[in-house]
Tab-separated table of C-alpha atoms in Angstrom:
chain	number	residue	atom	x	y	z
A	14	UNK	CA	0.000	0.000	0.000
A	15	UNK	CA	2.681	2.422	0.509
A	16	UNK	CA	3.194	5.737	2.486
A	17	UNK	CA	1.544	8.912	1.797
A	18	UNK	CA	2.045	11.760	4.081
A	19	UNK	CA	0.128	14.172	1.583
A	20	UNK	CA	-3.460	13.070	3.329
A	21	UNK	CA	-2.261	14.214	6.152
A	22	UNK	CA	-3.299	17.932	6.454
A	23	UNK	CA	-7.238	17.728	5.239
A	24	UNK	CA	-7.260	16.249	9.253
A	25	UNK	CA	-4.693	17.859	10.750
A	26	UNK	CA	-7.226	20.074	12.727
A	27	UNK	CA	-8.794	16.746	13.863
A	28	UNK	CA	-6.296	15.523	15.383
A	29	UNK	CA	-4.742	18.791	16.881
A	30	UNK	CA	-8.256	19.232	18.388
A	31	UNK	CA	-7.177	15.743	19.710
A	32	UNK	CA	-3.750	17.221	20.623
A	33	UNK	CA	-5.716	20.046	23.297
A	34	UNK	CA	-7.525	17.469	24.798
A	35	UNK	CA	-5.166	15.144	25.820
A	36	UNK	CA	-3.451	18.379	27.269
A	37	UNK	CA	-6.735	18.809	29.049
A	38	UNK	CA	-7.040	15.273	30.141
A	39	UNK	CA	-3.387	15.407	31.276
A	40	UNK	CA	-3.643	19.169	33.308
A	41	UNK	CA	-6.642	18.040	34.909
A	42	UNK	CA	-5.401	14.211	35.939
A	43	UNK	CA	-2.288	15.804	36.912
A	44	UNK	CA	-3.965	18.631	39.309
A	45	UNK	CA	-6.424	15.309	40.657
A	46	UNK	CA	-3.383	13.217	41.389
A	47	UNK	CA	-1.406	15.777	42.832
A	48	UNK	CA	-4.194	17.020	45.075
A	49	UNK	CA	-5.664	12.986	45.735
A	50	UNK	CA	-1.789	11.487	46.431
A	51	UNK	CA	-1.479	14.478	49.000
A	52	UNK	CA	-4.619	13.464	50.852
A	53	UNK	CA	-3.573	9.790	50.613
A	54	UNK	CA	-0.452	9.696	51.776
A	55	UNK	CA	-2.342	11.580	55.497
A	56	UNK	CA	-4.773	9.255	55.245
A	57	UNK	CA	-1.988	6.508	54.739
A	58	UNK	CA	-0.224	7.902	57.635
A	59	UNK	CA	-2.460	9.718	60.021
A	60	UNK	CA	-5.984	7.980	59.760
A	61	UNK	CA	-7.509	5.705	62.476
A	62	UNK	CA	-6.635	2.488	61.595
A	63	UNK	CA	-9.948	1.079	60.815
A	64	UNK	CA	-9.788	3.408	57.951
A	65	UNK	CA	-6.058	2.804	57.234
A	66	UNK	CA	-6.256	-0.879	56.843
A	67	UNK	CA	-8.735	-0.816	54.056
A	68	UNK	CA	-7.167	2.444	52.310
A	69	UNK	CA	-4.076	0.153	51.942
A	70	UNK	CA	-5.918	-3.042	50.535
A	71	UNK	CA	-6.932	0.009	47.784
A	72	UNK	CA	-3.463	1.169	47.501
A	73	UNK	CA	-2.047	-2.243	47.059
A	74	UNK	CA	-4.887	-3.249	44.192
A	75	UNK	CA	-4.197	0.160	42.801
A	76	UNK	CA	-0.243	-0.647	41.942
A	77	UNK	CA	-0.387	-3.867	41.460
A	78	UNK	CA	-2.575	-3.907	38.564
A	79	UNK	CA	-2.133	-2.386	35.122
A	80	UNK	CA	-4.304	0.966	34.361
A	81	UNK	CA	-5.888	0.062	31.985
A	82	UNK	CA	-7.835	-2.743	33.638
A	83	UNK	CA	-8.746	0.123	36.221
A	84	UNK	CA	-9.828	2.796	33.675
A	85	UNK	CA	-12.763	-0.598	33.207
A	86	UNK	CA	-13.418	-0.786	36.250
A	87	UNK	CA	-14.252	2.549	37.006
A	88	UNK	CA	-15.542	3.628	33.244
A	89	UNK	CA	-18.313	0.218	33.384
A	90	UNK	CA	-18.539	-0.034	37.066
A	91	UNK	CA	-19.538	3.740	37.827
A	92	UNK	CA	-22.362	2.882	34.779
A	93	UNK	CA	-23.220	-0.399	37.096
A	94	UNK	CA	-24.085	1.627	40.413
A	95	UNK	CA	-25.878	4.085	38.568
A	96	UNK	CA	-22.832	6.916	37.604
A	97	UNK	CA	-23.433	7.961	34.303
A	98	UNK	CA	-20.182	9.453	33.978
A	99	UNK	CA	-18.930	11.214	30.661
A	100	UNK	CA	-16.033	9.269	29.340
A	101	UNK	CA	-13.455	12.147	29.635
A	102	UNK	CA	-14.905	12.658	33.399
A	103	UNK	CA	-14.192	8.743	33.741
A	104	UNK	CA	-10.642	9.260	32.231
A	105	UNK	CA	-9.716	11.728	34.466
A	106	UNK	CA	-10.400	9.694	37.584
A	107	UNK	CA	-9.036	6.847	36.325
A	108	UNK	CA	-5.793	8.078	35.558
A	109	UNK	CA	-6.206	10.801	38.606
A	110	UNK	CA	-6.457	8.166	41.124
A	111	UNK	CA	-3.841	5.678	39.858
A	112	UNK	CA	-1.236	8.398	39.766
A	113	UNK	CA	-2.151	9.975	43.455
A	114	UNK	CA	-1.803	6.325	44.613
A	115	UNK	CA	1.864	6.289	43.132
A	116	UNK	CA	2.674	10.274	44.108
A	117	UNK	CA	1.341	9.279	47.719
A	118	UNK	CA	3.993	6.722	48.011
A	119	UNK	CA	6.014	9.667	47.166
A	120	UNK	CA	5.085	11.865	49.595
A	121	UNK	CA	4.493	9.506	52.348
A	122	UNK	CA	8.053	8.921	52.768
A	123	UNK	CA	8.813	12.292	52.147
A	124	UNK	CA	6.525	13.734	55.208
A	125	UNK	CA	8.232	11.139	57.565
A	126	UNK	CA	11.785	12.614	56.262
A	127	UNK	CA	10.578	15.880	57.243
A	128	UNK	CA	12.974	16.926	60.530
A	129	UNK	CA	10.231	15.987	63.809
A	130	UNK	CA	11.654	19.747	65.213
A	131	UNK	CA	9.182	21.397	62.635
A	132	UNK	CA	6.475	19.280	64.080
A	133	UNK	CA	7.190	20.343	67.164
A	134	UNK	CA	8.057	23.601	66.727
A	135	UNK	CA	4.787	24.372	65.125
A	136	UNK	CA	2.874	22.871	68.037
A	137	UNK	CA	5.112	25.113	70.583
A	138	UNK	CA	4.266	28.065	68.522
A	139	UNK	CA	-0.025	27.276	69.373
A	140	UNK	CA	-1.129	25.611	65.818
A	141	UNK	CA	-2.969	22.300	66.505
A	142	UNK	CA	-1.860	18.922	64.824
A	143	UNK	CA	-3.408	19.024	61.637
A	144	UNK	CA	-2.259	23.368	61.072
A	145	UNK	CA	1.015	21.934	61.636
A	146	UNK	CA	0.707	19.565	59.315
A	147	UNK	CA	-1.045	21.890	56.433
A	148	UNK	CA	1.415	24.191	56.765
A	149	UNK	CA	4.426	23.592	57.764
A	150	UNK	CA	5.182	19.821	57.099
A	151	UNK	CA	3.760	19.383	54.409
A	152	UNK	CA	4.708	22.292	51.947
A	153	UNK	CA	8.187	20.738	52.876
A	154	UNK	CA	7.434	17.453	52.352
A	155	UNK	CA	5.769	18.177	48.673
A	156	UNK	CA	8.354	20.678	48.040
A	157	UNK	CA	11.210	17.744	47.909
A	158	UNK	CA	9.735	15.329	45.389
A	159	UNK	CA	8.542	17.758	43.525
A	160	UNK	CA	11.251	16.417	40.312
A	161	UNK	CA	9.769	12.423	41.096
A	162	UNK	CA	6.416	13.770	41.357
A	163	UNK	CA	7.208	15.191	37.533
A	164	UNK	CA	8.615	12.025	36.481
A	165	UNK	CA	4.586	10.826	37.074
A	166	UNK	CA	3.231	13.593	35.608
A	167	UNK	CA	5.107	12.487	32.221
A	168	UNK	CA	4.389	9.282	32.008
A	169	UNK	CA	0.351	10.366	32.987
A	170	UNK	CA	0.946	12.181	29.510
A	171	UNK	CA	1.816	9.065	27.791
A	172	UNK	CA	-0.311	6.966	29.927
A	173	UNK	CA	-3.371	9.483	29.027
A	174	UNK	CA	-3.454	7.485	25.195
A	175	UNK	CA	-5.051	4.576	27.053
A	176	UNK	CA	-8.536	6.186	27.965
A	177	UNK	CA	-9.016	6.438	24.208
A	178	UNK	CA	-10.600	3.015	24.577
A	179	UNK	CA	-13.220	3.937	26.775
A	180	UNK	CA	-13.961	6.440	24.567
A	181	UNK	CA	-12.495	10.108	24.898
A	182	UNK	CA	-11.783	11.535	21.919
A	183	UNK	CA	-8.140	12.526	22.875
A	184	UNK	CA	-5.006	12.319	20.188
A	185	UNK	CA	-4.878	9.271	20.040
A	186	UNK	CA	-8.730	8.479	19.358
A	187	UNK	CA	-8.632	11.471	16.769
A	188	UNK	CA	-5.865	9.651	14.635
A	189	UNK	CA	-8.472	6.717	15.087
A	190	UNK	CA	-10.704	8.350	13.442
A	191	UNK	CA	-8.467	10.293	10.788
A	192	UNK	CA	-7.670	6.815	9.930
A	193	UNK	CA	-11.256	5.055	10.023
A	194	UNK	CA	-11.745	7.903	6.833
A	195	UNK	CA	-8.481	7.248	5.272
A	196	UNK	CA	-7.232	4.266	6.007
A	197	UNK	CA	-3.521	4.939	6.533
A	198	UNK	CA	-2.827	3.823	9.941
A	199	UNK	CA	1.105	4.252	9.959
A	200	UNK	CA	0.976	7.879	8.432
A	201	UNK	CA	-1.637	8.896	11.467
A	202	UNK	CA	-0.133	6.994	14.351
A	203	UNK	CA	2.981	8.273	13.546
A	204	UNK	CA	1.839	12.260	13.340
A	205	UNK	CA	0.342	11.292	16.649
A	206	UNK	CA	3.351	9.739	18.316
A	207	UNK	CA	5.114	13.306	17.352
A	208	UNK	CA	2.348	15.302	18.778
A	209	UNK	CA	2.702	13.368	21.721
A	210	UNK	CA	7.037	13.860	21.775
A	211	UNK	CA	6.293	17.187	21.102
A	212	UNK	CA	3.703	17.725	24.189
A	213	UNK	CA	6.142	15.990	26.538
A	214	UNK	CA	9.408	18.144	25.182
A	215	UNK	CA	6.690	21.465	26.331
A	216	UNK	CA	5.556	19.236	29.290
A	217	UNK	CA	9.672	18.222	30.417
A	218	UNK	CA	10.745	21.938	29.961
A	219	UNK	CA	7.487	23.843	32.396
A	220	UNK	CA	8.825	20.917	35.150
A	221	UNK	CA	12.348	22.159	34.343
A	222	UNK	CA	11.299	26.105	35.275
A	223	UNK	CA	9.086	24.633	38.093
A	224	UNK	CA	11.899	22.529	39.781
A	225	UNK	CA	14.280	25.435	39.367
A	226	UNK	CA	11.890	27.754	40.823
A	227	UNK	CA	11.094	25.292	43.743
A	228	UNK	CA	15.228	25.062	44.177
A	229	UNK	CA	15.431	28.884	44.367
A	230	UNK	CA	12.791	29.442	47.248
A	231	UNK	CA	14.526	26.837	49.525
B	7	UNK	CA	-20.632	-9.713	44.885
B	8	UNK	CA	-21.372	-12.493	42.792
B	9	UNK	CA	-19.150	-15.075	44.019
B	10	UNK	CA	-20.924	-17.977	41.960
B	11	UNK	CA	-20.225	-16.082	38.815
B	12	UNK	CA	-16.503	-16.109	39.642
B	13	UNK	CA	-16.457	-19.319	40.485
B	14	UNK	CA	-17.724	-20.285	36.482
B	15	UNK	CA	-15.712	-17.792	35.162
B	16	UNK	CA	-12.296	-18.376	36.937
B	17	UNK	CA	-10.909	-20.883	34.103
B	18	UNK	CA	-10.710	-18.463	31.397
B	19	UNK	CA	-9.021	-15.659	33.456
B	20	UNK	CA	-6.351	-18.775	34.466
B	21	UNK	CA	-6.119	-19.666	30.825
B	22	UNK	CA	-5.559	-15.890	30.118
B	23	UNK	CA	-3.385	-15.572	32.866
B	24	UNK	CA	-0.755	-17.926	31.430
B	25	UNK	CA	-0.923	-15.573	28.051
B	26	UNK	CA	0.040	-12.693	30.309
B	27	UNK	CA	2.865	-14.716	31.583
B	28	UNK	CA	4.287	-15.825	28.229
B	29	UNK	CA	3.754	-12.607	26.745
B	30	UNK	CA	5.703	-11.114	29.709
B	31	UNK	CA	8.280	-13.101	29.749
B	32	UNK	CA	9.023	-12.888	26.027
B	33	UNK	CA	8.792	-9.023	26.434
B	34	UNK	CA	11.118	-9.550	28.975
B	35	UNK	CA	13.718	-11.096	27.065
B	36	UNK	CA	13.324	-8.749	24.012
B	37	UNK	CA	13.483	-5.495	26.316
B	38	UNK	CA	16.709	-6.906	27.905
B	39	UNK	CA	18.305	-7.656	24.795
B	40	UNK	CA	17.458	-4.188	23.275
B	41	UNK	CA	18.544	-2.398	26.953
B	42	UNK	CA	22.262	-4.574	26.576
B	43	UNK	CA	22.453	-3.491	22.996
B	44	UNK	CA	21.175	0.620	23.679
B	45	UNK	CA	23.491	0.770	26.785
B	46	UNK	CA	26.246	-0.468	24.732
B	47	UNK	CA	25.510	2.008	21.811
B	48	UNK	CA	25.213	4.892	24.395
B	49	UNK	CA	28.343	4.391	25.721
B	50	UNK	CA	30.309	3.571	22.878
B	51	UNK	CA	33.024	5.503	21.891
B	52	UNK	CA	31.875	6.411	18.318
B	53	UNK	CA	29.640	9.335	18.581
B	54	UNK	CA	27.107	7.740	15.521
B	55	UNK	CA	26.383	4.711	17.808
B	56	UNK	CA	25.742	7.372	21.024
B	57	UNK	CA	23.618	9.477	18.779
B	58	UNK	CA	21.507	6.292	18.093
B	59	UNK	CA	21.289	5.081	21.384
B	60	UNK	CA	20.079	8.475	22.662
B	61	UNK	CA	17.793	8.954	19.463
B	62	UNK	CA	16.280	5.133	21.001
B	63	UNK	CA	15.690	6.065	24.343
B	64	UNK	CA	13.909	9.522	23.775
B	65	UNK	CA	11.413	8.326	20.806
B	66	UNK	CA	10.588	5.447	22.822
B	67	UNK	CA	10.409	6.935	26.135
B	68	UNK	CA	9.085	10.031	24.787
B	69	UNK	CA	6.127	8.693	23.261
B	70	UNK	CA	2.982	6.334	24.231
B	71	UNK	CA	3.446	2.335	24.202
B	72	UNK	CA	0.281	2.080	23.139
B	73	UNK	CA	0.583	4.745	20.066
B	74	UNK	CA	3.792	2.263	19.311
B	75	UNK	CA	2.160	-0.457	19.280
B	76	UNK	CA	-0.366	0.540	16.857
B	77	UNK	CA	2.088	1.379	14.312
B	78	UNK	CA	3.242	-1.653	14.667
B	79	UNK	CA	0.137	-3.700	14.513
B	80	UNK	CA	-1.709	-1.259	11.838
B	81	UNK	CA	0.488	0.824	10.238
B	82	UNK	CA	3.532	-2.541	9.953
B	83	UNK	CA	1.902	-4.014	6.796
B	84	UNK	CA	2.534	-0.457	4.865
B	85	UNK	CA	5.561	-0.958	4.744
B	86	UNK	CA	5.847	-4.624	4.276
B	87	UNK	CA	5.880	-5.979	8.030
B	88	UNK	CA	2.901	-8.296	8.960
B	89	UNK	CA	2.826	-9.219	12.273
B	90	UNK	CA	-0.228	-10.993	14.244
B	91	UNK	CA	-1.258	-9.486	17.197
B	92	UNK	CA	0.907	-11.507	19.638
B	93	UNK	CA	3.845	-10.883	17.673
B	94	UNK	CA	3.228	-7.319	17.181
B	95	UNK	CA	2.673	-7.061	21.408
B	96	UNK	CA	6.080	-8.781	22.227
B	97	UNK	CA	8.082	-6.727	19.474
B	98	UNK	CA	5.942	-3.583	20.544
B	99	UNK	CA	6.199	-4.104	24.390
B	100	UNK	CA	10.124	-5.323	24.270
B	101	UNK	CA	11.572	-2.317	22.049
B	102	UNK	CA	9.308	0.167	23.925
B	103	UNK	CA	10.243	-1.812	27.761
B	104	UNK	CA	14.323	-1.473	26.122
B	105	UNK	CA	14.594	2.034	26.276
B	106	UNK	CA	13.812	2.447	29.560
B	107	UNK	CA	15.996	-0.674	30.293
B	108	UNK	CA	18.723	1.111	28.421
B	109	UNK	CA	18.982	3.603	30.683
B	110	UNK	CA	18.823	1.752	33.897
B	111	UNK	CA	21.830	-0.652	32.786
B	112	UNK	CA	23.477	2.514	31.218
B	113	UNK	CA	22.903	3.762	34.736
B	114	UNK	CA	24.394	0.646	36.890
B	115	UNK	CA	27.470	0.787	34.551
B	116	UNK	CA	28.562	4.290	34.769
B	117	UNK	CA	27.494	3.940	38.732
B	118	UNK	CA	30.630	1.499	38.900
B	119	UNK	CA	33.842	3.428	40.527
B	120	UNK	CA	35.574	4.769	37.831
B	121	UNK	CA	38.840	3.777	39.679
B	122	UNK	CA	38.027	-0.195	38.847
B	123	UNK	CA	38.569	0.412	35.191
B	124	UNK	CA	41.783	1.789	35.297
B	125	UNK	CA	43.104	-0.036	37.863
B	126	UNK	CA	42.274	-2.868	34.913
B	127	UNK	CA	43.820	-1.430	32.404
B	128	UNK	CA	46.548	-0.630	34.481
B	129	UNK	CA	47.175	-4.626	35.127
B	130	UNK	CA	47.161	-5.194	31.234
B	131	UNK	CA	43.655	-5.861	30.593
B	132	UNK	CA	42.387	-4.958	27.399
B	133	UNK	CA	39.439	-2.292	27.773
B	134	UNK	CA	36.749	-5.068	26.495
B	135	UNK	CA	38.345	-7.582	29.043
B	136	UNK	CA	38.227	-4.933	31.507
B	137	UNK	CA	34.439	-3.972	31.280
B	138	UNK	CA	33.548	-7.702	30.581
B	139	UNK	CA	35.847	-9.031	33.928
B	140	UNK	CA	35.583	-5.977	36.035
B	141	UNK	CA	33.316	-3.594	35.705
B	142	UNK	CA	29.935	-5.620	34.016
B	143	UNK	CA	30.233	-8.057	37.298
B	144	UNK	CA	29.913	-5.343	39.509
B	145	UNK	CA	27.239	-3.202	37.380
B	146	UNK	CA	24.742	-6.380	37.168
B	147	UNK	CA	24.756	-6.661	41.277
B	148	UNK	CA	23.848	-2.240	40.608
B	149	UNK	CA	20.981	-3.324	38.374
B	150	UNK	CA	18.834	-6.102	39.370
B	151	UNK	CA	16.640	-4.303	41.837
B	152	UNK	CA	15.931	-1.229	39.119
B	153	UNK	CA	15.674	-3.752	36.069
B	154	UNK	CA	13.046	-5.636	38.653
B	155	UNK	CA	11.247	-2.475	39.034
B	156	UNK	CA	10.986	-2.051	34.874
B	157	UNK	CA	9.946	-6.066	34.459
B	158	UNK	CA	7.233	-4.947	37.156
B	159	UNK	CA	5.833	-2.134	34.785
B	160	UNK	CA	6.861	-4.388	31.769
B	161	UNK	CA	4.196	-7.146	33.622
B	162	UNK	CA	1.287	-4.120	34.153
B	163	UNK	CA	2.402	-2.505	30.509
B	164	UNK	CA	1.473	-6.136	28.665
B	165	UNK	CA	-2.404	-5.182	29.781
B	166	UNK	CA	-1.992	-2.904	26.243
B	167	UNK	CA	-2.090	-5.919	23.935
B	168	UNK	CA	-5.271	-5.978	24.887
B	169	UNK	CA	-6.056	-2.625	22.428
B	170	UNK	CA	-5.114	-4.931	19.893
B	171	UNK	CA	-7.163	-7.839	20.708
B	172	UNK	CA	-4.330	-10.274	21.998
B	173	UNK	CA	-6.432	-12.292	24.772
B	174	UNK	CA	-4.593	-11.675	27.475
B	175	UNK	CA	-6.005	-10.949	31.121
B	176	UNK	CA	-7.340	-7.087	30.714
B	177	UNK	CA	-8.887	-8.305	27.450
B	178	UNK	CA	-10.843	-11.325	29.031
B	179	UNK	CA	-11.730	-8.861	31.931
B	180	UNK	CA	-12.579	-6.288	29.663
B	181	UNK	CA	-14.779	-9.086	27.591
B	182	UNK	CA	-16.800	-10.618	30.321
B	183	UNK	CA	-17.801	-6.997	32.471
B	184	UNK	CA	-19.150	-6.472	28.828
B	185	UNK	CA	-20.979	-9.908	29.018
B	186	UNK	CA	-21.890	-10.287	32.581
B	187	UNK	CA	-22.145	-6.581	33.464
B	188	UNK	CA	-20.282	-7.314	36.393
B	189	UNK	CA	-17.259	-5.040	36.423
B	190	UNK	CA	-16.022	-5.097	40.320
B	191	UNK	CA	-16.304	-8.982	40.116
B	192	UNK	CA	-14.097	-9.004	37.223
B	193	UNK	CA	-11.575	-6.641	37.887
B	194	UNK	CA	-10.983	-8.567	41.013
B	195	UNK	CA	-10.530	-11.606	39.390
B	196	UNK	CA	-8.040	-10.485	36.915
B	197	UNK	CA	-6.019	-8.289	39.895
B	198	UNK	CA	-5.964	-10.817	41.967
B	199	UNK	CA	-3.899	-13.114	39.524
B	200	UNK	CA	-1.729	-9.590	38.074
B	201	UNK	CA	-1.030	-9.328	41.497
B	202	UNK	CA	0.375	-12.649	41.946
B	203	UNK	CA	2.083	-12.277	38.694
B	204	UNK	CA	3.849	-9.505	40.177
B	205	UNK	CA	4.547	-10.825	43.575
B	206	UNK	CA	5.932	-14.245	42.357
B	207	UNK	CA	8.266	-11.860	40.193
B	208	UNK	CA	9.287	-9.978	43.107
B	209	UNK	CA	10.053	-12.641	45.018
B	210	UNK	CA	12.552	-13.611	42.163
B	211	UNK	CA	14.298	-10.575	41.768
B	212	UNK	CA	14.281	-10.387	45.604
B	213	UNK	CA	16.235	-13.505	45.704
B	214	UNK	CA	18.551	-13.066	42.430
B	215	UNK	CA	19.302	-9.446	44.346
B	216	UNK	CA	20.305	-11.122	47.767
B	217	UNK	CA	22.601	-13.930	45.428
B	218	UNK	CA	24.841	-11.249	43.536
B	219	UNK	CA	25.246	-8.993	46.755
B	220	UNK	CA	28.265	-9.039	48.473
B	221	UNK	CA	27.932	-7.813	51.851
């Protein structure tokens, strides 16, 4: 059949309409599982136990299984109990929670590096447990895996192709559907494997400026 | 929780299971292959063979295994490579699995004091003698636990064949929540035997890490 890169411009605009969604899908998983693995990793640490013990049975399932058998779970099982959830909605949890469970990790052992003289300096100085915690241990805590936590946030970029098959019409479903009209698979795939290079270049050099900036106010 | 619906079910996710396992373990082999062969070009002294061993690790690490694999599997026969779907998922998963196995054995071997290489070549060795004698034997005992941590991903990653209708565990979950409508009993059947995919496989590396550690 050949290779002809000339049909590739009548659908360019699909699939760079493609291209700002999986930015959107990626900003907005990133922001959930940044957010969700701070509240994790207190619960992991600081909850009553009878909460703990099951929080870690969901932590455990969470990393030990691949995402896209999650994404079904929670895409067809929030459908089951009723959720009629939008697939992009569904994407973004998916992917939000299965990176907060993996950023958690992060800063779990992070807060417990945190020097116990903050802790207690905070308390001296009148703010209860959980002030202290807000904001003093943990801005420190976040503020030192801040380059792992990017490391995440890259591969939720390339991670992000997989809710395409629940349906989101995201880069990689666009060049789906680019090629369902033209049928020239390679030529598509392969525009959409340089959007995506091209995303994550713009995507490595923001955590660049953010790191530095983070490096600067220590 | 239908536990009598498991209980029916439960052969085909074993039978599926065992694809996962081949499939990983063929993956495996590929990726370490290609990580040997890109860690070797990226620290090769000819500056063609580091520009193509960099070149390797940044397309495949910079893009999406799954956009990979569909050029592979769709986009392979223009231009003359026909692959069925469990070929395309090993070759897909085990060049994509290399780069990122490139750069943890690149990593082990330039972790290696650089003192033990020219104390070798000091005592006559050759430079191949010295990096197959001195410094390699101390690099693998530097790289089992991180290469464990990429065959762990490597094991999770194979759930992408499934996008390309290999039957594999995530497709046989993925095929019976659409038959039984029964999503929460099938994802547990499926995790529980990823999970003990993956802990049997930690186990390993576990062990093979204690074996090559000296103190």
């Amino acid at each position: 059949m050949g290779l002809d890169f000339t049909v590739i411009p009548k659908y360019l605009d699909v699939v760079l309409l493609g291209a700002l969604w999986t930015i959107a899908i990626t900003v907005a998983s990133a922001l959930l599982s940044f957010f969700g693995g701070i509240f994790f990793a207190v619960i992991a640490l600081y909850a009553p136990r009878i909460v703990r013990l099951p929080f870690r049975a969901f932590e455990w399932l969470f990393m030990g299984t691949p995402l896209l058998l999650q994404l079904f779970l929670i895409y067809f099982g929030l459908v089951q109990i009723g959720i009629d959830l939008p697939a992009f909605v569904a994407g973004v949890i998916g992917l939000g929670l299965h990176f907060a469970v993996y950023n958690s990790e992060l800063i779990q052992s992070s807060i417990l590096a945190v020097d116990k003289g903050q802790m207690e300096a905070a308390r001296t100085l009148g703010l209860s447990r959980g002030q202290a915690l807000r904001k003093v241990v943990i801005p420190q805590a976040v503020r030192d895996v801040i380059p792992p936590i990017g490391n995440n946030m890259i591969a939720l970029l390339k991670d992000s192709a997989l809710v395409s098959v629940i349906g989101v019409s995201e880069l990689t479903l666009s060049a789906q559907l680019a090629i369902g009209r033209t049928y020239r698979p390679f030529e598509f795939y392969v525009l959409a494997a340089l959007v995506y290079y091209i995303i994550n270049l713009g995507m490595e050099a923001v955590l660049r400026r953010i790191e530095a900036r983070v490096q600067a106010a220590r | 929780m239908d536990f009598e619906l498991m209980w029916r079910v439960y052969p085909f996710f074993l039978q599926a299971a065992w694809v996962t396992i081949v499939l990983s373990v063929l993956t495996a082999i590929l990726g370490l292959t290609c990580g040997s062969l890109g860690a070797a070009a990226r620290l090769s002294r000819h500056a063609i063979l580091r520009f193509i061993g960099a070149a390797y690790v940044s397309v495949f690490r910079g893009t999406p295994a799954l956009i990979q694999l569909f050029i592979l599997y769709f986009g392979g026969p223009q231009i003359g490579i026909q692959l069925n779907a469990f070929q395309a998922g090993v070759i897909g998963l085990g060049v994509n699995i290399g780069a990122y196995m490139t750069e943890t054995i690149r990593g082990a071997i330039v972790a290696v004091d650089k003192g033990q290489m020219e104390a070798a070549r000091t005592l006559g060795l050759s430079k191949f003698q010295a990096m197959r004698k001195v410094v390699l034997p101390q690099a693998m005992r530097l790289m089992v636990r991180p290469l464990g941590v990429n065959i762990n991903a490597l094991i999770k990653g194979t759930a992408l064949v499934a996008a390309i209708s290999v039957i594999e565990l995530t497709y046989t979950a993925q095929r019976y929540i659409g038959s039984t409508y029964r999503p929460f009993e099938m994802f547990l059947l499926a995790g529980v035997l990823y999970m003990i995919i993956i802990y049997v496989t930690g186990r390993g590396v576990a062990y093979l890490d204690r074996k090559v550690r000296i103190v």
